XYZ file of C-alpha atoms in Angstrom:
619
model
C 0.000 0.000 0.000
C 1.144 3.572 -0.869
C 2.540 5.217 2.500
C 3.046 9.107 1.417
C 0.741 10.490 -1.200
C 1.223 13.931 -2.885
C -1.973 15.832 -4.338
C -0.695 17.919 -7.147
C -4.469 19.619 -7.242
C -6.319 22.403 -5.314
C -9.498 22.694 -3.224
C -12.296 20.531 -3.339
C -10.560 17.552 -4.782
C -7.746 17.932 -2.823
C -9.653 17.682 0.351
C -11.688 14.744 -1.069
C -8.286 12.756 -2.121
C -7.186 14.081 1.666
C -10.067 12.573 3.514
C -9.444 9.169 2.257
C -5.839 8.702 2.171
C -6.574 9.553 6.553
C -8.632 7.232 6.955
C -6.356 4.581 4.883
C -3.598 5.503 7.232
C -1.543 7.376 4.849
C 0.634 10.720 5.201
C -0.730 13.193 2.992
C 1.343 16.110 1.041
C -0.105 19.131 -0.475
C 0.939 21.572 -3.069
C -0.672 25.185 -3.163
C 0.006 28.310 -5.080
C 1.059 31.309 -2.781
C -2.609 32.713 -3.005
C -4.233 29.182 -1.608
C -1.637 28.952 1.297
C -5.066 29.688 3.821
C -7.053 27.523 1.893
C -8.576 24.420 4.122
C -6.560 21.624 1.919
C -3.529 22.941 2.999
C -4.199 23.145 6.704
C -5.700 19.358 6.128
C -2.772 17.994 4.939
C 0.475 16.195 6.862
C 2.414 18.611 5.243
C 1.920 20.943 2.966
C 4.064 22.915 0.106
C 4.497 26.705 -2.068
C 5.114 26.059 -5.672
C 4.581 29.246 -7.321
C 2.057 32.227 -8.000
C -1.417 32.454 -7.484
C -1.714 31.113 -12.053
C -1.829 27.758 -12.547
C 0.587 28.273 -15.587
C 3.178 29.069 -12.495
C 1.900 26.462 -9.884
C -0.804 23.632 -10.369
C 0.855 23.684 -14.084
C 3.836 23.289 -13.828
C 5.307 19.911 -13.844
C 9.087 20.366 -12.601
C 8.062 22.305 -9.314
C 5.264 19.775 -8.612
C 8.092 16.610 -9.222
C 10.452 18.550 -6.537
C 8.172 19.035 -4.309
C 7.641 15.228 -4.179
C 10.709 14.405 -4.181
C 12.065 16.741 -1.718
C 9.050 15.500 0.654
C 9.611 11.807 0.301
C 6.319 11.194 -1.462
C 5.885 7.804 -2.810
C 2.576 8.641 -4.928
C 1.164 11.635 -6.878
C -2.626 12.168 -7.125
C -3.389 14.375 -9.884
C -7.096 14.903 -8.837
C -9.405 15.896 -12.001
C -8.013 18.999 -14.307
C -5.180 20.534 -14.545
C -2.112 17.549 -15.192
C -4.704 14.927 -14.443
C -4.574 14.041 -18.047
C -1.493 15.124 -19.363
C 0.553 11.780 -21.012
C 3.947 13.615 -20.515
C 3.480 14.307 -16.975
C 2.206 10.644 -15.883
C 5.710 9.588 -17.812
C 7.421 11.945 -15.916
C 6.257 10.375 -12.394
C 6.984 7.416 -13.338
C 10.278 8.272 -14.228
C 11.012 9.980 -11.252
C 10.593 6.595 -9.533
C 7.147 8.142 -7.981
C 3.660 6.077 -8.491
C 1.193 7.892 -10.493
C -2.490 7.269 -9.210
C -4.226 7.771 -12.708
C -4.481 6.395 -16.415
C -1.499 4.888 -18.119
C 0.080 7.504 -20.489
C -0.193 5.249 -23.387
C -4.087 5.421 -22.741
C -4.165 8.879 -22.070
C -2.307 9.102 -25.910
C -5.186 6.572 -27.152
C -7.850 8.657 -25.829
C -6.680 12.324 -25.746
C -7.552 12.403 -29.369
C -11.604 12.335 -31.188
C -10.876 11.141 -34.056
C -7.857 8.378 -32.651
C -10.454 7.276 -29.505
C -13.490 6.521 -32.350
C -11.508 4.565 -34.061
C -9.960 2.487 -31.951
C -13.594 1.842 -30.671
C -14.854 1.361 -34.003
C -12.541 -1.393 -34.486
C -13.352 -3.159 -30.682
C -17.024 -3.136 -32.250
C -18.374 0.260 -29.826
C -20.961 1.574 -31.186
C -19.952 5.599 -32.429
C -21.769 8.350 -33.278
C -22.244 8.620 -37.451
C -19.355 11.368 -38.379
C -16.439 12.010 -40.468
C -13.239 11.187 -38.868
C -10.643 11.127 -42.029
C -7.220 12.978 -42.439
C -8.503 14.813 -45.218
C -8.822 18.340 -43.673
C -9.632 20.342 -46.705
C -12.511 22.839 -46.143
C -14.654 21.327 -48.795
C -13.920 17.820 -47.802
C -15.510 18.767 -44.960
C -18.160 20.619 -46.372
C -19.150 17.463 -48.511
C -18.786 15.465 -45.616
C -20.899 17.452 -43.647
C -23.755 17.513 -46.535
C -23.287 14.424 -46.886
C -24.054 13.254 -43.210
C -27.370 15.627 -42.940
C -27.826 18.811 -41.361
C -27.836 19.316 -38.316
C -24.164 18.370 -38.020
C -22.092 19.515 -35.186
C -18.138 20.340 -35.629
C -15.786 19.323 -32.938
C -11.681 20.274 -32.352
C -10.190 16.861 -32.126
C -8.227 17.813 -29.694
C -10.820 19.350 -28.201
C -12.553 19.183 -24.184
C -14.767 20.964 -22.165
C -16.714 22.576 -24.615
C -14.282 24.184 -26.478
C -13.947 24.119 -30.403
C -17.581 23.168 -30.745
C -19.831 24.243 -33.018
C -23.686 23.034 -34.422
C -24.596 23.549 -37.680
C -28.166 23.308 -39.403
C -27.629 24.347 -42.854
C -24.640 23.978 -45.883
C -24.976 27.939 -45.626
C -23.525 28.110 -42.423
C -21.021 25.511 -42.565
C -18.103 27.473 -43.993
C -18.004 30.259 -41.012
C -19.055 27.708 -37.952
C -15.903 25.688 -39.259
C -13.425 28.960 -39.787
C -14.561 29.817 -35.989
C -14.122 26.249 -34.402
C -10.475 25.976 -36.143
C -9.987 29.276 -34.542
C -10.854 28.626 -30.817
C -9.351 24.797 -31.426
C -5.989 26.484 -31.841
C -6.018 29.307 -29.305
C -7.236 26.240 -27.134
C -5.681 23.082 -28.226
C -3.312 24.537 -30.277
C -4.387 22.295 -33.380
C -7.098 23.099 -35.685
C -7.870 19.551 -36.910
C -11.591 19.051 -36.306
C -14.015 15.904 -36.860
C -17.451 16.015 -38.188
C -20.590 14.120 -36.312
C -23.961 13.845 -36.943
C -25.870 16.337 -34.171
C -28.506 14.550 -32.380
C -31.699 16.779 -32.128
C -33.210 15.430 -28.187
C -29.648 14.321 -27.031
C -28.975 12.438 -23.727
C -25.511 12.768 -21.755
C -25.258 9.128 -20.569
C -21.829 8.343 -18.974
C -20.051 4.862 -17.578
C -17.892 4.782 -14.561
C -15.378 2.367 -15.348
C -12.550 0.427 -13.555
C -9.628 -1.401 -14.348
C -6.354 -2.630 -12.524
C -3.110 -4.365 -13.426
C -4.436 -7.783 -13.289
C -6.584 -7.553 -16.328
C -9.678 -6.805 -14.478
C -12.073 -4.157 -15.742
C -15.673 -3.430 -14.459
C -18.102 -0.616 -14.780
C -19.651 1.094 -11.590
C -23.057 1.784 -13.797
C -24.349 5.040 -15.548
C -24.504 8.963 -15.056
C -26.784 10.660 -16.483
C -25.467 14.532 -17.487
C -27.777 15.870 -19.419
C -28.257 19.176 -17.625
C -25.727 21.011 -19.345
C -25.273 24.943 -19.790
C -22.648 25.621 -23.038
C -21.586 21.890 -22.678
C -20.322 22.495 -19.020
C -22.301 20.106 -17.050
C -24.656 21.642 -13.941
C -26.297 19.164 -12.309
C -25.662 15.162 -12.930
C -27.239 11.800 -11.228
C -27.067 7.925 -10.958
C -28.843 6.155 -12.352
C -30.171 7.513 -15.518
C -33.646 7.869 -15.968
C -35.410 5.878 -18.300
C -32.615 3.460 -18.386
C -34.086 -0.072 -18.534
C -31.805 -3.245 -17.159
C -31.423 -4.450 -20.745
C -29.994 -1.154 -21.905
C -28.149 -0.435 -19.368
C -26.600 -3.597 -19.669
C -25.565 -3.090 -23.656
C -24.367 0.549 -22.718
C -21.932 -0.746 -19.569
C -20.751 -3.571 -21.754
C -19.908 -0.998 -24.633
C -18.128 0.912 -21.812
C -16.180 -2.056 -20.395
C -15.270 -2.851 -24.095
C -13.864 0.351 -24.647
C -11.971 0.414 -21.429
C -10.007 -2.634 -22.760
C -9.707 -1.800 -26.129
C -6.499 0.719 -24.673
C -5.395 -2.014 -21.541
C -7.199 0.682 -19.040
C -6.302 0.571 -15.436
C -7.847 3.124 -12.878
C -10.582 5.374 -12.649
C -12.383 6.366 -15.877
C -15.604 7.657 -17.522
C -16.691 6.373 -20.768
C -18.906 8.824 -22.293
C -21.792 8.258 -24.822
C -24.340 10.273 -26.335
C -27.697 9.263 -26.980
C -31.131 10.042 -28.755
C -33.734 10.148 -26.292
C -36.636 11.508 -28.834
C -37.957 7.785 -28.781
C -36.580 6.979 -24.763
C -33.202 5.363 -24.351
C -32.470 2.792 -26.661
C -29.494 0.199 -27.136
C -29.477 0.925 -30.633
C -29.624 4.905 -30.221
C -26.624 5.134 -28.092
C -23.481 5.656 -29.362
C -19.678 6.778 -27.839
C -18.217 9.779 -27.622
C -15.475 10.716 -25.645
C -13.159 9.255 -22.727
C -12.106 10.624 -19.947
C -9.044 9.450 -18.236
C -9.635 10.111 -15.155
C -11.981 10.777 -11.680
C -15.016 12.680 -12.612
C -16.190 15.428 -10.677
C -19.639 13.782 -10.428
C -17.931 10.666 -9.282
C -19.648 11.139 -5.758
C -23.120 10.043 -7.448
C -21.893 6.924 -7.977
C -19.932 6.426 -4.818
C -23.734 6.802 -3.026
C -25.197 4.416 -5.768
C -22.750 1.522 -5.119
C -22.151 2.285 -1.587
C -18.052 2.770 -3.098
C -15.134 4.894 -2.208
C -13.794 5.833 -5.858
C -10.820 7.208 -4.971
C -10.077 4.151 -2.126
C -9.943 2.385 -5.365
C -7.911 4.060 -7.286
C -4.967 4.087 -4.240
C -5.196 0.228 -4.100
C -5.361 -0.043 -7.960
C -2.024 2.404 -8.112
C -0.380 0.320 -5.312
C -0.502 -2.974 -7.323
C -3.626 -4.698 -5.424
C -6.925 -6.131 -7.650
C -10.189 -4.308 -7.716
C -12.037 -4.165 -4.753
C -15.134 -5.870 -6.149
C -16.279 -8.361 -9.010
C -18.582 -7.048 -11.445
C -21.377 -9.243 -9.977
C -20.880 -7.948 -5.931
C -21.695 -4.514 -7.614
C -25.725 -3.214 -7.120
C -27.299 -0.249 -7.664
C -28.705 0.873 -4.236
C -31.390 3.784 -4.573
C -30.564 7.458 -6.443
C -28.321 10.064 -5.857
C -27.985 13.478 -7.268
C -25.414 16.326 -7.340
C -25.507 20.181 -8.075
C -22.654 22.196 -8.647
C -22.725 25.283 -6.710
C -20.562 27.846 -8.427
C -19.842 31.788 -7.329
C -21.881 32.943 -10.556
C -24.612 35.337 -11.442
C -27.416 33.879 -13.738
C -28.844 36.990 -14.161
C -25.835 38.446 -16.027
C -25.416 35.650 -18.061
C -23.587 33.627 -15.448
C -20.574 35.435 -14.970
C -18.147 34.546 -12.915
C -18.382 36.473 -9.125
C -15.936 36.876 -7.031
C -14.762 38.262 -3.876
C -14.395 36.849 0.135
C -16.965 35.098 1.319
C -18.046 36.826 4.349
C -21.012 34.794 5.460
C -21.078 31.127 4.398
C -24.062 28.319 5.196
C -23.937 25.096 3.461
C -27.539 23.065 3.776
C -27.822 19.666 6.243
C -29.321 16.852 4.990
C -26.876 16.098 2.312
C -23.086 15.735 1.360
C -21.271 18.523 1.087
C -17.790 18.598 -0.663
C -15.935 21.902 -1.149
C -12.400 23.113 -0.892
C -13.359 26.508 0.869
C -14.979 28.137 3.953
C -16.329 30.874 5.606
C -13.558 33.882 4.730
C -11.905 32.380 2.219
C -11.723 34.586 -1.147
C -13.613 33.487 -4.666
C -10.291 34.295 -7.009
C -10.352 34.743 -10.729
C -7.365 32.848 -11.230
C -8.440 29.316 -10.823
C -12.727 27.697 -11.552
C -15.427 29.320 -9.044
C -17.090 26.548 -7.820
C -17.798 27.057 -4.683
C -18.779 22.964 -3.494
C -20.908 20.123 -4.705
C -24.193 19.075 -3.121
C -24.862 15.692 -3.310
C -27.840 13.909 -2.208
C -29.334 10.389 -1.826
C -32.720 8.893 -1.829
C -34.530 5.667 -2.137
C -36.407 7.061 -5.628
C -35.449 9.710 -7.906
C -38.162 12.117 -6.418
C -36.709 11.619 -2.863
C -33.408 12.863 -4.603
C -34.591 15.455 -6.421
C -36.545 16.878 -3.299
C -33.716 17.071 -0.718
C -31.630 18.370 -3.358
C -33.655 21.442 -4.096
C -34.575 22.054 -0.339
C -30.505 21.961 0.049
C -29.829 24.269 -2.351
C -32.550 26.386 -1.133
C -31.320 27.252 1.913
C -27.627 27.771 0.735
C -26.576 30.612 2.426
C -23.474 32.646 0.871
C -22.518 36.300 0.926
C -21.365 38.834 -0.342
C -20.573 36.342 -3.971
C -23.237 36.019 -6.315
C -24.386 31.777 -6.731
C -26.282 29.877 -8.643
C -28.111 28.316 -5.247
C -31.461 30.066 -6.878
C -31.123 28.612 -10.341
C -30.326 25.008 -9.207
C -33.305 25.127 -6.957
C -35.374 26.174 -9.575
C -34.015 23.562 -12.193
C -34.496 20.876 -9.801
C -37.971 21.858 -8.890
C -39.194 22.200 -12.284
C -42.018 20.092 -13.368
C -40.409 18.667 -16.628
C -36.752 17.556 -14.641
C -39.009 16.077 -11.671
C -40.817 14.066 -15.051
C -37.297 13.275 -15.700
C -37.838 14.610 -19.318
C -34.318 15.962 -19.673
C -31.649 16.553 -22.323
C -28.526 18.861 -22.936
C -31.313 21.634 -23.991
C -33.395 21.772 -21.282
C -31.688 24.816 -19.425
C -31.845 26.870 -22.297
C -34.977 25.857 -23.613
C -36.483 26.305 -19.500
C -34.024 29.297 -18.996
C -37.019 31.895 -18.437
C -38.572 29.695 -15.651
C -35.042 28.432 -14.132
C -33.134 31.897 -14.244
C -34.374 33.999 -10.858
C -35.613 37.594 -11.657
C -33.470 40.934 -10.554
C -36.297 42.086 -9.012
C -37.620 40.666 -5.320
C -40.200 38.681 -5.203
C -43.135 38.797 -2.871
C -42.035 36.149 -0.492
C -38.809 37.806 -0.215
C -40.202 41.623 0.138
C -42.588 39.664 2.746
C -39.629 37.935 4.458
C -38.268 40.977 4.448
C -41.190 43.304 5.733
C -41.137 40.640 8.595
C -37.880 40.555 9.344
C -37.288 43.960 9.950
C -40.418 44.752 12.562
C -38.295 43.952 15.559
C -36.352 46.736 14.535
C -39.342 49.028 13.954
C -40.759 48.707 17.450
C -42.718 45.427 17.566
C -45.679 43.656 15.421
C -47.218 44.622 11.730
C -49.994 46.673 14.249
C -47.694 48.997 16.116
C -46.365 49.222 12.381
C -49.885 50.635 10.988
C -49.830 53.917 9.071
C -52.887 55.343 10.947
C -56.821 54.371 11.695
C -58.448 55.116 8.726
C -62.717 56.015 8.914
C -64.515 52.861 8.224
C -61.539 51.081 6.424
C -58.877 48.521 9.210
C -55.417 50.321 9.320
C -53.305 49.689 7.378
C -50.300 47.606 7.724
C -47.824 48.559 4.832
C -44.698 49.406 6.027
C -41.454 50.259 3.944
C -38.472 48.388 3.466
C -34.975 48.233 1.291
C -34.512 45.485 -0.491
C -31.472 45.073 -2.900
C -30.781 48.809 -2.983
C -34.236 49.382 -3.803
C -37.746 51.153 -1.410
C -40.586 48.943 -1.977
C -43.875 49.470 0.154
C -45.232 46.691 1.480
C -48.669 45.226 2.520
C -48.044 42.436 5.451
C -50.564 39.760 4.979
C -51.663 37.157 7.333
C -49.892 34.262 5.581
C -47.102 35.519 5.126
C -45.263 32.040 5.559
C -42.049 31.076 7.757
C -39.116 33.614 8.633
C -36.128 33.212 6.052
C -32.702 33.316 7.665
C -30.889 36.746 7.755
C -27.119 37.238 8.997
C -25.947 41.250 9.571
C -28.773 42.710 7.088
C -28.856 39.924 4.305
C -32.018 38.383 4.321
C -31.561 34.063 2.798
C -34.530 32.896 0.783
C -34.924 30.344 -1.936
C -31.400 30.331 -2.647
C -30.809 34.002 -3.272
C -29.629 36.747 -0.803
C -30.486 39.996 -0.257
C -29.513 42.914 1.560
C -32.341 44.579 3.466
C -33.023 46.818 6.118
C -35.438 49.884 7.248
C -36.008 52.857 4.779
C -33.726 55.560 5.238
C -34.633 58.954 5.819
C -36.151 59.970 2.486
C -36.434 56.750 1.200
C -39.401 56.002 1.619
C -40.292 54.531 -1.978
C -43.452 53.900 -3.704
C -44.434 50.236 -4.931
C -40.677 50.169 -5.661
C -37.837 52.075 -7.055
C -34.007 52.234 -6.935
C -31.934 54.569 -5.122
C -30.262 56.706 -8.045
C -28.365 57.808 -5.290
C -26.170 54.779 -4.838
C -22.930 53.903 -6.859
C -23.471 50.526 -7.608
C -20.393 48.325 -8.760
C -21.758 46.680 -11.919
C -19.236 43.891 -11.575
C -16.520 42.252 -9.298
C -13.133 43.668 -9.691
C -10.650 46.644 -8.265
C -11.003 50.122 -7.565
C -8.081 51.586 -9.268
C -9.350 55.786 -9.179
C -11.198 57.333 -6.703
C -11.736 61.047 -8.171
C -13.628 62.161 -5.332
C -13.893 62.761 -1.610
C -17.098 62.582 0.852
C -18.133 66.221 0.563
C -17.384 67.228 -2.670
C -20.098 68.729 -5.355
C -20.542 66.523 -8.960
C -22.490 67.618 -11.834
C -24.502 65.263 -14.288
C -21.830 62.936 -16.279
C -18.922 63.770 -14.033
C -16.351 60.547 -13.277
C -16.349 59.403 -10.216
C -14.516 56.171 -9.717
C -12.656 53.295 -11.618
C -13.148 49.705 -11.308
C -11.065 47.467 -13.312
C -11.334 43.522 -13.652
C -10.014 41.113 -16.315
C -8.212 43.798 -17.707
C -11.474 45.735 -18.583
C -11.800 49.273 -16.956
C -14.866 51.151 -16.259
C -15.788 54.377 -15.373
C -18.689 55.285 -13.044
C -20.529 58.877 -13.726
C -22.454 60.997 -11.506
C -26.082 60.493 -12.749
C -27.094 63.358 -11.401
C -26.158 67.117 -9.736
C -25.754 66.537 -6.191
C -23.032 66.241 -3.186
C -21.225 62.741 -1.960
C -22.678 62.117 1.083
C -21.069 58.871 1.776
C -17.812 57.158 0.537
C -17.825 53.596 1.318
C -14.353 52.209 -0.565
C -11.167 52.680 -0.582
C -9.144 52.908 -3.586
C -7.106 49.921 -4.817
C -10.255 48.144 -2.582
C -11.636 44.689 -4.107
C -15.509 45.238 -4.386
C -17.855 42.599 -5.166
C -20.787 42.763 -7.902
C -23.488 45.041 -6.261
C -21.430 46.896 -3.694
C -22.536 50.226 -2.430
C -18.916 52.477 -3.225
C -20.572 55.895 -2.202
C -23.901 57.435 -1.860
C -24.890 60.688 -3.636
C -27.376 63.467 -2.599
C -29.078 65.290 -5.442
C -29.722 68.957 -5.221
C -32.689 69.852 -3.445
């Protein structure tokens, strides 16, 4: 068995891979970037050590630091997590060289399956079923064209080299074939750096369907059952679960075979996903089912399978590295219940999901379910590495059961002052047509009115709200009355801030439970929002924002302050300077008027939606 183990990865995988290799008795070594050094992983670890700057170019990428660092630490392993070197040939050669074990794929099936075109047909030929396509050397732009006629519209383009997402492109007419192909070659080079791309027949009601697979260095290979993955937004996947619905024992038994097939077909020992796509517009069928992709590696979503099976994944993959058979025979493996997970990221749906960053001041994760994340309360969203903030997984004895604890977890997610997608996953999970389990990689966009929460407040939050703050107002929704009026009950609409925003509300009777607030944020549904009494001439009518306040439209630095609490600003005058990814932008006065308040600092980091200073307009 492995005695020292090195996890050349970050955050939530890191602390996953750290949590096992404990409890198997084994001394545990991390690497971090010099912006991570608080980060929980490396307090978790035996021992932990700096190999660079905060970008991964300088740290988690690069290979000769990483090698050192075991070797200077006595490591006997490396665990390369999921990303970054994870499925990099070269590096896995250059453990092994180094006389260090390398817990993942052989390089030589890494090669085999790092490229589209390569991996098809080398499945091809072990009899896998693949998707119709083009996969010849011929890279001609009107071989491709004729290919792509030839095939039927819709066709979709793909980078061979390509992965998550990138150098993809759909195309539904010979008219549009020529510039979807000049942009794919593009991003597959900026990306990939090769422009090669394959041609495959798009599938119009596609299904994600992937197979955990296993193998050691015995000759044993077994499958741990299927994924589905089919909630997907721009290919990156949002929430996945085991089993997949609609998956009947005899398919599921043609698609696992398939998987364990292709698993041999390149001598495949350790963790792996075999990935397929299928056409669900007539249910999941054997014959409608057809590979894609490989990857080489632990999935994210592995911990849906490790409920189904009742398996740790990466338990296996230590013994696997250290020489010893798999665990289990194919036949002592069972699907026990359903298990879902939801990837909570630091986004904002409402702005297109961009990334959101900033410390998180206030952090709440939901009971009820597994949690796994690499950060905690105070710990700071960067932009240099992916903002996902944890995974939620739960477990039920149905799908429904699943689905339902899942949404009430992500519900009550609690995070502030970074934007999440807690709201939009709660939504998506509660929506009648996922609950149906009639899914496929459109349904977020086709749904994205319903699943996409509105800027605005809703009623049960301005209610929550109106509620919330009464204490503070002297008492119940009566003492809170505007006045008797003749013949008519008094009225109970008080005023309240919500967001930024003076909204008058009308208390009713069922107004429903108390949402959870923490230093004026009020928690509801997923979303956050900072509330509190009106100010002094405030008051608002049904609702209305404060032009007063200078909002930060998006995370990032303040790098000019041109003015000082006190000062007078006309109509168009600049006031401050935020700058992130590069990008600066100016914020104007909007109107004539003094600055009342200043509430940052320059060179400050501000979140999306933070106050910088308050404005009073001439009277």
């Amino acid at each position: 068995m492995i005695d020292s183990l090195l996890i050349a990865n970050r955050g939530e995988i890191a602390r996953r891979i750290i949590k096992t290799a404990k409890r198997l008795g084994i001394r545990t070594i991390a690497v971090h970037s010099e912006i991570d050094r608080d980060m929980p992983f490396v307090r978790e670890a035996d021992e932990a050590v700096c190999i660079g700057p905060a970008s991964a170019k300088e740290s988690y990428l690069n290979a000769d630091r990483i090698i050192e660092a075991a070797m200077r630490t006595g490591a006997k392993a490396i665990h390369p997590g999921y990303g970054f070197l994870s499925e990099n040939a070269e590096f896995a050669e250059r453990v092994t060289a180094s006389g260090l074990i390398w817990v993942g794929a052989p390089a030589t099936s890494i090669r085999a399956m790092g490229l589209k075109d390569a991996a098809k047909k080398r499945m091809i030929a072990a009899g896998v079923p693949v998707t119709p396509g083009y996969l010849g050397e011929d890279q001609a732009d009107e071989r491709l064209q004729r290919e792509a006629d030839t095939i039927g519209y819709p066709v979709l383009i793909k980078a061979v080299a390509g992965g998550g997402g990138k150098g993809m492109r759909r195309v539904d007419s010979a008219a549009e074939f020529p510039a979807a192909l000049a942009s794919c070659r593009r991003e597959a080079v900026a990306a990939f750096g090769d422009d090669r791309v394959l041609i495959e027949k798009y599938i119009l009601s596609p299904r994600h369907i992937e197979v955990q697979v296993f193998g050691d260095t015995h000759g044993n290979v077994v499958h741990l059952f299927e994924r589905d993955c089919s909630l997907q937004r721009r290919h990156q996947k949002v929430i996945e679960e085991a089993p997949a619905p609609g998956m009947d024992a005899s398919t599921r038994e043609a698609v696992c075979k398939a998987a364990v097939q292709a698993a041999r077909a390149v001598d495949y020992v350790g963790a792996g996903t075999i990935e397929f796509i299928a056409d669900a517009s007539d249910g999941l069928r054997a014959d409608r089912i057809w590979f894609m992709e490989m990857n080489t590696r632990l999935q994210v979503e592995h911990p849906v399978t490790e409920a189904i099976t009742d398996q740790d994944l990466v338990e296996w993959q230590i013994l696997v590295a250290s020489g010893e058979p798999l665990p289990l025979r194919q036949e002592q493996l069972s699907i026990n219940g359903w298990a879902m997970e939801a990837r909570l990221y630091a986004e904002n749906p409402s702005t297109g999901f961009l990334p959101s960053i900033g410390r998180l001041t206030h952090l709440r994760f939901p009971e009820g379910v597994r949690v796994d994340s690499g950060i905690e309360e105070g710990n700071e969203i960067s932009s240099y590495y992916d903002p996902m903030i944890a995974k939620l997984i739960s477990h039920g004895a149905a799908r429904q059961d699943a689905a339902r604890r899942l949404a009430r977890a992500a519900g009550s997610v609690e995070v502030w002052p970074v934007r999440t997608n807690a709201a939009f996953l709660a939504r998506t999970l509660d929506h009648p047509d996922f609950k149906a389990g009639t899914v496929d990689t459109g349904f977020i966009e086709r749904h994205a009115t319903d699943l996409i929460p509105p800027t605005e407040p809703s009623e049960r939050v301005l209610q929550a709200a109106a509620r919330a703050i009464l204490p503070k107002l002297g008492g119940d929704i009566w003492t809170m009355a505007s006045g008797l009026r003749m013949n008519a009950p008094a009225s109970r609409e008080i005023g309240v801030e919500v967001g930024g925003a003076a909204y008058r509300v009308e208390l009713r009777d069922d107004g429903g439970e108390p949402a959870a607030t923490h230093a004026g944020v009020l928690f509801l549904d997923g979303e956050a929002w900072a509330f509190g009494p009106p100010r002094a001439g405030h008051a608002g009518g049904s609702a209305g924002h404060f032009d007063g306040a200078i909002v930060a439209p998006m995370p990032g630095r303040v790098t000019a302050l041109m003015v000082d609490k006190g000062d007078r600003v006309t109509r168009g005058q600049p006031l401050v300077v935020i700058e992130a990814m590069k990008m600066e932008q100016t914020l104007s006065a909007p109107f004539d008027g003094v600055v009342s308040e200043m509430k940052v600092l320059a060179d400050a980091q501000v979140v999306e939606g933070s106050v910088l200073m308050q404005l009073e307009g001439d009277q």
